[in-house]
């Protein structure tokens, strides 16, 4: 009995550590994207092209359904529209909303396809040339398809894109050579740049703030009004 209870505790602890590891990885990836936005954009473009090519190969060699494959290719085209103003995106834009809807529809349609294999009509099954499928896709094949062809691009966009509401201004100093020629001294100017926070980074930050607030309310955190002392 106690061993079973201990196993439940171990599962919970393992799930918490796995969640923290995923959050830390997403945060680190978001930091890399902010520093290398041009390279990330080119990588996402190549990734979308590669997945479209993969859909075409699956259609030709594995006889995937034509209309569902065409729908998935159209979904990738919509994802590509988010790269026009990369890495910034307006959460209220039609392209972003359409991308969110298409992610769910694409997943649902392919899940229905793999969970209920299509049965040929009786006329085709009665044909002497008909050969029933001997091998259905394995779990590893289905999960690999979903991970690469269905979820990889939306997940990459989620990590890479910066919401327009989370664009932070930053100021850098610049040297004005014209001022030096006129007055014999260098004139200093300022230029305002736009630096975006990745959506994944923003979400993780909000969750961390919420957890800290809950911990403060229940007495597990430090009260900032008491100089770092614990809440009593």
Short mmCIF file of C-alpha atoms in Angstrom, two decimals:
data_model
loop_
_atom_site.label_atom_id
_atom_site.label_comp_id
_atom_site.label_asym_id
_atom_site.label_seq_id
_atom_site.Cartn_x
_atom_site.Cartn_y
_atom_site.Cartn_z
CA UNK A 1 0.00 0.00 0.00
CA UNK A 2 2.71 2.46 1.00
CA UNK A 3 4.75 1.46 -2.06
CA UNK A 4 1.84 2.36 -4.33
CA UNK A 5 1.53 5.75 -2.61
CA UNK A 6 5.26 6.28 -3.03
CA UNK A 7 4.94 5.53 -6.75
CA UNK A 8 2.28 8.25 -7.11
CA UNK A 9 4.54 10.74 -5.37
CA UNK A 10 7.40 9.77 -7.68
CA UNK A 11 5.20 10.25 -10.76
CA UNK A 12 4.18 13.72 -9.57
CA UNK A 13 7.77 14.73 -8.80
CA UNK A 14 8.95 13.42 -12.17
CA UNK A 15 6.19 15.31 -13.97
CA UNK A 16 7.14 18.54 -12.17
CA UNK A 17 10.81 18.16 -13.07
CA UNK A 18 9.92 17.34 -16.68
CA UNK A 19 7.72 20.45 -16.89
CA UNK A 20 10.50 22.62 -15.46
CA UNK A 21 13.01 21.15 -17.91
CA UNK A 22 10.71 21.88 -20.87
CA UNK A 23 10.08 25.42 -19.63
CA UNK A 24 13.81 26.04 -19.20
CA UNK A 25 14.48 24.71 -22.70
CA UNK A 26 11.79 26.93 -24.23
CA UNK A 27 13.16 29.96 -22.38
CA UNK A 28 16.67 29.26 -23.65
CA UNK A 29 15.45 28.75 -27.23
CA UNK A 30 13.55 32.02 -27.06
CA UNK A 31 16.74 33.79 -25.95
CA UNK A 32 18.63 32.31 -28.92
CA UNK A 33 15.91 33.38 -31.34
CA UNK A 34 16.03 36.96 -30.05
CA UNK A 35 19.77 37.07 -30.77
CA UNK A 36 19.67 35.30 -34.17
CA UNK A 37 16.34 36.31 -35.71
CA UNK A 38 17.58 36.35 -39.34
CA UNK A 39 19.01 32.85 -39.14
CA UNK A 40 15.82 31.64 -37.42
CA UNK A 41 13.68 33.08 -40.22
CA UNK A 42 15.72 31.30 -42.91
CA UNK A 43 15.58 28.07 -40.89
CA UNK A 44 11.79 28.27 -40.57
CA UNK A 45 11.43 28.88 -44.31
CA UNK A 46 13.52 25.81 -45.13
CA UNK A 47 11.58 23.82 -42.54
CA UNK A 48 8.22 24.68 -44.13
CA UNK A 49 9.54 23.79 -47.60
CA UNK A 50 10.86 20.49 -46.27
CA UNK A 51 7.55 19.54 -44.63
CA UNK A 52 5.62 20.37 -47.81
CA UNK A 53 8.01 18.10 -49.71
CA UNK A 54 7.51 15.39 -47.08
CA UNK A 55 3.73 15.55 -47.56
CA UNK A 56 4.18 15.13 -51.31
CA UNK A 57 6.46 12.10 -50.82
CA UNK A 58 3.96 10.53 -48.41
CA UNK A 59 1.21 11.09 -50.96
CA UNK A 60 3.20 9.42 -53.74
CA UNK A 61 4.86 6.50 -51.96
CA UNK A 62 2.53 5.78 -49.01
CA UNK A 63 -0.76 6.71 -50.70
CA UNK A 64 -1.83 9.23 -48.10
CA UNK A 65 -5.30 10.80 -48.71
CA UNK A 66 -5.10 13.46 -51.41
CA UNK A 67 -7.47 16.07 -49.98
CA UNK A 68 -6.11 15.79 -46.45
CA UNK A 69 -2.57 16.13 -47.77
CA UNK A 70 -3.63 19.17 -49.79
CA UNK A 71 -5.21 20.66 -46.66
CA UNK A 72 -1.99 20.17 -44.70
CA UNK A 73 0.06 21.80 -47.47
CA UNK A 74 -2.33 24.76 -47.41
CA UNK A 75 -1.85 24.93 -43.66
CA UNK A 76 1.91 25.21 -44.13
CA UNK A 77 1.35 28.02 -46.64
CA UNK A 78 -0.67 29.92 -44.01
CA UNK A 79 2.11 29.35 -41.47
CA UNK A 80 4.55 30.83 -43.97
CA UNK A 81 2.58 34.09 -44.02
CA UNK A 82 3.60 34.69 -40.39
CA UNK A 83 7.21 35.09 -41.58
CA UNK A 84 6.54 38.24 -43.61
CA UNK A 85 7.00 40.46 -40.54
CA UNK A 86 9.16 38.03 -38.61
CA UNK A 87 9.77 37.99 -35.69
CA UNK A 88 6.91 40.34 -34.80
CA UNK A 89 3.27 39.33 -34.99
CA UNK A 90 -0.02 40.91 -34.02
CA UNK A 91 -2.10 38.51 -31.97
CA UNK A 92 -5.28 39.99 -33.45
CA UNK A 93 -4.18 39.59 -37.09
CA UNK A 94 -6.16 37.29 -39.36
CA UNK A 95 -3.10 35.24 -40.31
CA UNK A 96 -2.23 34.46 -36.70
CA UNK A 97 -5.82 33.56 -35.78
CA UNK A 98 -6.13 31.39 -38.91
CA UNK A 99 -2.87 29.64 -38.00
CA UNK A 100 -4.15 28.81 -34.52
CA UNK A 101 -7.40 27.39 -35.93
CA UNK A 102 -5.59 25.40 -38.62
CA UNK A 103 -3.25 23.82 -36.06
CA UNK A 104 -6.21 22.29 -34.25
CA UNK A 105 -8.04 21.27 -37.43
CA UNK A 106 -4.94 19.70 -38.93
CA UNK A 107 -4.31 17.69 -35.79
CA UNK A 108 -7.96 16.59 -35.57
CA UNK A 109 -8.21 15.48 -39.20
CA UNK A 110 -5.00 13.46 -39.12
CA UNK A 111 -5.94 11.93 -35.77
CA UNK A 112 -9.23 10.80 -37.27
CA UNK A 113 -7.38 9.39 -40.27
CA UNK A 114 -4.99 7.27 -38.21
CA UNK A 115 -7.54 6.21 -35.59
CA UNK A 116 -10.07 5.01 -38.16
CA UNK A 117 -8.35 3.54 -41.24
CA UNK A 118 -10.44 3.93 -44.37
CA UNK A 119 -12.26 0.81 -45.58
CA UNK A 120 -12.56 0.45 -49.35
CA UNK A 121 -16.06 0.11 -50.81
CA UNK A 122 -17.44 -3.43 -51.35
CA UNK A 123 -17.02 -3.17 -55.12
CA UNK A 124 -13.29 -2.63 -54.71
CA UNK A 125 -12.90 -5.34 -52.08
CA UNK A 126 -14.62 -7.87 -54.34
CA UNK A 127 -12.15 -7.21 -57.12
CA UNK A 128 -9.59 -10.01 -57.64
CA UNK A 129 -6.86 -7.35 -57.86
CA UNK A 130 -7.62 -5.92 -54.42
CA UNK A 131 -4.95 -6.46 -51.78
CA UNK A 132 -5.92 -5.54 -48.21
CA UNK A 133 -3.31 -3.62 -46.22
CA UNK A 134 -1.22 -6.05 -44.25
CA UNK A 135 0.58 -3.56 -42.05
CA UNK A 136 -0.94 -0.51 -40.34
CA UNK A 137 1.25 2.39 -39.17
CA UNK A 138 2.95 1.72 -35.87
CA UNK A 139 2.87 4.07 -32.91
CA UNK A 140 6.38 5.34 -33.64
CA UNK A 141 5.45 6.10 -37.25
CA UNK A 142 2.27 7.95 -36.29
CA UNK A 143 3.95 9.91 -33.49
CA UNK A 144 6.85 10.85 -35.77
CA UNK A 145 4.42 12.07 -38.42
CA UNK A 146 2.55 14.22 -35.90
CA UNK A 147 5.73 15.58 -34.37
CA UNK A 148 7.36 16.54 -37.67
CA UNK A 149 4.54 17.22 -40.15
CA UNK A 150 1.82 18.52 -37.83
CA UNK A 151 3.35 20.17 -34.76
CA UNK A 152 6.95 21.09 -35.60
CA UNK A 153 6.26 24.32 -37.51
CA UNK A 154 3.56 25.67 -35.11
CA UNK A 155 5.78 24.89 -32.14
CA UNK A 156 8.75 26.62 -33.80
CA UNK A 157 6.63 29.66 -34.60
CA UNK A 158 5.41 29.79 -31.01
CA UNK A 159 8.98 29.87 -29.74
CA UNK A 160 10.22 32.28 -32.42
CA UNK A 161 7.49 34.87 -32.92
CA UNK A 162 7.29 37.96 -30.73
CA UNK A 163 3.87 39.40 -30.00
CA UNK A 164 3.52 43.04 -31.07
CA UNK A 165 2.26 43.94 -27.60
CA UNK A 166 5.51 42.69 -26.07
CA UNK A 167 7.94 44.82 -28.10
CA UNK A 168 10.31 46.64 -25.79
CA UNK A 169 12.10 49.89 -26.75
CA UNK A 170 15.86 49.98 -26.30
CA UNK A 171 18.15 52.96 -26.83
CA UNK A 172 21.71 52.86 -28.18
CA UNK A 173 24.20 55.66 -28.53
CA UNK A 174 25.56 56.58 -31.96
CA UNK A 175 28.38 58.87 -33.06
CA UNK A 176 27.49 61.82 -35.30
CA UNK A 177 30.39 62.52 -37.63
CA UNK A 178 28.67 65.60 -39.09
CA UNK A 179 28.67 67.24 -35.66
CA UNK A 180 32.40 66.63 -35.38
CA UNK A 181 33.05 68.41 -38.66
CA UNK A 182 30.99 71.48 -37.73
CA UNK A 183 32.07 72.05 -34.15
CA UNK A 184 35.29 70.10 -33.92
CA UNK A 185 33.74 67.70 -31.46
CA UNK A 186 31.78 64.52 -31.80
CA UNK A 187 28.03 64.81 -31.37
CA UNK A 188 26.27 61.98 -29.65
CA UNK A 189 22.89 60.83 -30.88
CA UNK A 190 20.47 58.16 -29.88
CA UNK A 191 18.60 55.60 -31.92
CA UNK A 192 15.60 53.64 -30.74
CA UNK A 193 15.51 49.97 -31.67
CA UNK A 194 12.74 47.45 -31.33
CA UNK A 195 13.47 44.36 -29.34
CA UNK A 196 10.72 41.76 -29.05
CA UNK A 197 10.11 39.17 -26.40
CA UNK A 198 9.25 35.73 -27.71
CA UNK A 199 5.76 34.51 -26.92
CA UNK A 200 7.14 31.42 -25.20
CA UNK A 201 9.32 33.62 -23.01
CA UNK A 202 6.36 35.85 -22.15
CA UNK A 203 4.13 32.89 -21.27
CA UNK A 204 6.81 31.33 -19.06
CA UNK A 205 7.36 34.69 -17.36
CA UNK A 206 3.64 35.08 -16.66
CA UNK A 207 3.42 31.55 -15.25
CA UNK A 208 6.44 32.19 -13.03
CA UNK A 209 4.90 35.41 -11.73
CA UNK A 210 1.63 33.59 -11.03
CA UNK A 211 3.38 30.80 -9.12
CA UNK A 212 5.34 33.35 -7.09
CA UNK A 213 2.14 35.22 -6.26
CA UNK A 214 0.39 32.02 -5.14
CA UNK A 215 3.41 31.07 -3.02
CA UNK A 216 3.38 34.54 -1.45
CA UNK A 217 -0.31 34.32 -0.64
CA UNK A 218 -0.09 30.91 1.04
CA UNK A 219 3.02 31.91 2.96
CA UNK A 220 5.74 30.01 1.07
CA UNK A 221 7.35 33.05 -0.52
CA UNK A 222 9.03 36.20 0.71
CA UNK A 223 6.99 39.32 1.34
CA UNK A 224 8.63 42.22 -0.54
CA UNK A 225 7.07 44.72 1.89
CA UNK A 226 8.86 43.17 4.84
CA UNK A 227 12.37 43.46 3.45
CA UNK A 228 12.62 39.87 2.29
CA UNK A 229 11.19 38.28 5.43
CA UNK A 230 8.74 35.43 5.23
CA UNK A 231 5.04 36.03 5.50
CA UNK A 232 3.62 34.99 8.84
#
